[in-house]
Amino acid sequence: MAGSPTGVIPVNVSGTTRVVGLLGWPVEHSMSPAMHNAAFRETMLDYTYVPFAVKPDDLQQAVAAIRALNLAGANVTIPHKVAVMQYLDDIDEGARRIGAVNTIVNVQGRLIGYNTDGMGFIRSLKEQAVVITDAKVVLLGAGGAARAVVDALLSAKAEFVTIAARSGVKASDLASHYVKSSVSGMDWCSEEFNQKLADCNIIINATPLGMAPHSEEMPPVIWSSLAPNAVVCDLIYNPLTTRFLQQAKERGHKIVTGEGMLAGQGALAFQIWTNVPAPYEVMAKNLLQQIRDMFE
């Protein structure tokens, strides 16, 4: 499938080629290699992106190999985003706040960790002309993805973030890490949650509810309570249009699908490794085609 956006993208590997890795377990399903190699080809950079299946017990050796093999850097995915932090030389302030790393850059043997997930989501919103400044946001879920998104929303000047989850205790615990006046946490079955829906500008599903093969699941949102002009977002991209988004669309809400966050975080990582602006449109198009080929 030479030349296909979803196939193996040919690269001319030589003694000067910089290698970027992906550390995860498993990695066979990852769409990042094709997306990043498409970007390297578009920018004519002498880089290549290779997935590495790293068992949790082998993570320390894998990180050491970034130095030993002089890799340009790496992405880090499940289940290593938290554990990898202890093996790095330095961690960006944002990644430290979030408590997880998804991108490593090798600067002359010094490994620095970043987290581009949250800001990748912000970029996906801006690409869809969604206004974040002064927005009142309802975020569904209190896991790792939610933590990255809350941090990014506050950095982008959202006015208020309500974290709602099946466990009100877990949501409140996450909210406690932030300034009390701008973040709150609650049970998503509470009456207070419905009141927040009526006042929000953006609602985001940061849970796995609705992800294939359990595509019929969705968070318990009472649509009649949601502000009519609220933008509805989902971090899930398999399927591209979740049941949550489909119901929102049927009710006239603007929707933002999950592949934009994946493309956005990848574009930010690309720039960290190369110091070259990422070809975001190429990356997003490649990713969208991969998703369509796999899930539709």
Short mmCIF file of N, CA and C in Angstrom, two decimals, residues 31 205 208-217 234-246 255-259 288 291-292 294-296:
data_model
loop_
_atom_site.label_atom_id
_atom_site.label_comp_id
_atom_site.label_asym_id
_atom_site.label_seq_id
_atom_site.Cartn_x
_atom_site.Cartn_y
_atom_site.Cartn_z
N MET A 31 -2.11 3.93 16.13
CA MET A 31 -2.18 4.65 14.86
C MET A 31 -1.09 5.71 14.74
N ASN A 205 -16.87 14.07 27.30
CA ASN A 205 -16.81 12.71 27.82
C ASN A 205 -15.36 12.26 27.85
N PRO A 208 -14.36 5.90 29.31
CA PRO A 208 -14.37 4.94 28.20
C PRO A 208 -15.76 4.49 27.79
N LEU A 209 -16.80 5.07 28.38
CA LEU A 209 -18.17 4.67 28.06
C LEU A 209 -18.50 5.02 26.61
N GLY A 210 -18.80 3.99 25.83
CA GLY A 210 -19.11 4.18 24.41
C GLY A 210 -18.02 3.70 23.49
N MET A 211 -16.88 3.29 24.05
CA MET A 211 -15.79 2.79 23.23
C MET A 211 -16.09 1.38 22.73
N ALA A 212 -15.74 1.11 21.46
CA ALA A 212 -15.93 -0.23 20.91
C ALA A 212 -15.14 -1.24 21.74
N PRO A 213 -15.68 -2.43 21.98
CA PRO A 213 -16.91 -2.99 21.40
C PRO A 213 -18.18 -2.67 22.18
N HIS A 214 -18.09 -1.80 23.19
CA HIS A 214 -19.27 -1.47 24.01
C HIS A 214 -19.87 -0.14 23.55
N SER A 215 -20.17 -0.07 22.28
CA SER A 215 -20.57 1.19 21.65
C SER A 215 -21.93 1.70 22.09
N GLU A 216 -22.74 0.87 22.73
CA GLU A 216 -24.07 1.30 23.16
C GLU A 216 -24.05 2.04 24.49
N GLU A 217 -22.91 2.00 25.19
CA GLU A 217 -22.83 2.68 26.48
C GLU A 217 -22.63 4.17 26.31
N ASP A 234 -16.25 14.28 22.73
CA ASP A 234 -15.93 12.95 23.23
C ASP A 234 -14.46 12.67 22.93
N LEU A 235 -13.73 12.16 23.91
CA LEU A 235 -12.32 11.82 23.68
C LEU A 235 -12.16 10.48 22.97
N ILE A 236 -13.24 9.70 22.93
CA ILE A 236 -13.21 8.40 22.25
C ILE A 236 -13.18 8.61 20.73
N TYR A 237 -12.38 7.81 20.03
CA TYR A 237 -12.37 7.89 18.56
C TYR A 237 -12.68 6.55 17.91
N ASN A 238 -13.00 5.53 18.73
CA ASN A 238 -13.40 4.24 18.17
C ASN A 238 -14.68 3.76 18.84
N PRO A 239 -15.84 4.06 18.27
CA PRO A 239 -16.10 4.61 16.95
C PRO A 239 -15.93 6.13 16.92
N LEU A 240 -15.84 6.66 15.72
CA LEU A 240 -15.63 8.09 15.56
C LEU A 240 -16.80 8.89 16.11
N THR A 241 -18.01 8.47 15.78
CA THR A 241 -19.21 9.11 16.33
C THR A 241 -19.83 8.16 17.34
N THR A 242 -19.60 8.43 18.61
CA THR A 242 -20.13 7.59 19.68
C THR A 242 -21.64 7.79 19.81
N ARG A 243 -22.27 6.92 20.57
CA ARG A 243 -23.70 7.08 20.82
C ARG A 243 -23.95 8.43 21.51
N PHE A 244 -23.06 8.80 22.42
CA PHE A 244 -23.14 10.08 23.12
C PHE A 244 -23.17 11.24 22.12
N LEU A 245 -22.24 11.22 21.16
CA LEU A 245 -22.20 12.29 20.16
C LEU A 245 -23.37 12.23 19.20
N GLN A 246 -23.79 11.02 18.85
CA GLN A 246 -24.91 10.89 17.92
C GLN A 246 -26.18 11.48 18.51
N ILE A 255 -20.86 19.03 17.70
CA ILE A 255 -20.08 17.95 18.29
C ILE A 255 -18.62 18.03 17.86
N VAL A 256 -17.74 17.52 18.73
CA VAL A 256 -16.31 17.43 18.43
C VAL A 256 -15.89 15.99 18.70
N THR A 257 -15.43 15.31 17.66
CA THR A 257 -15.06 13.89 17.77
C THR A 257 -13.64 13.74 18.32
N GLY A 258 -13.31 12.52 18.75
CA GLY A 258 -12.11 12.29 19.53
C GLY A 258 -10.80 12.22 18.80
N GLU A 259 -10.83 12.08 17.46
CA GLU A 259 -9.54 11.94 16.76
C GLU A 259 -8.73 13.23 16.79
N LEU A 288 -7.68 10.23 10.58
CA LEU A 288 -9.09 10.05 10.27
C LEU A 288 -9.29 8.89 9.30
N ILE A 291 -8.87 5.55 11.10
CA ILE A 291 -10.04 5.25 11.93
C ILE A 291 -11.19 4.74 11.07
N ARG A 292 -11.41 5.41 9.96
CA ARG A 292 -12.50 5.00 9.06
C ARG A 292 -12.24 3.61 8.50
N MET A 294 -10.58 1.24 9.91
CA MET A 294 -10.64 0.24 10.96
C MET A 294 -12.02 0.03 11.53
N PHE A 295 -12.79 1.11 11.68
CA PHE A 295 -14.03 1.02 12.42
C PHE A 295 -15.30 1.19 11.60
N GLU A 296 -15.17 1.57 10.34
CA GLU A 296 -16.39 1.82 9.56
C GLU A 296 -16.49 0.83 8.40
#
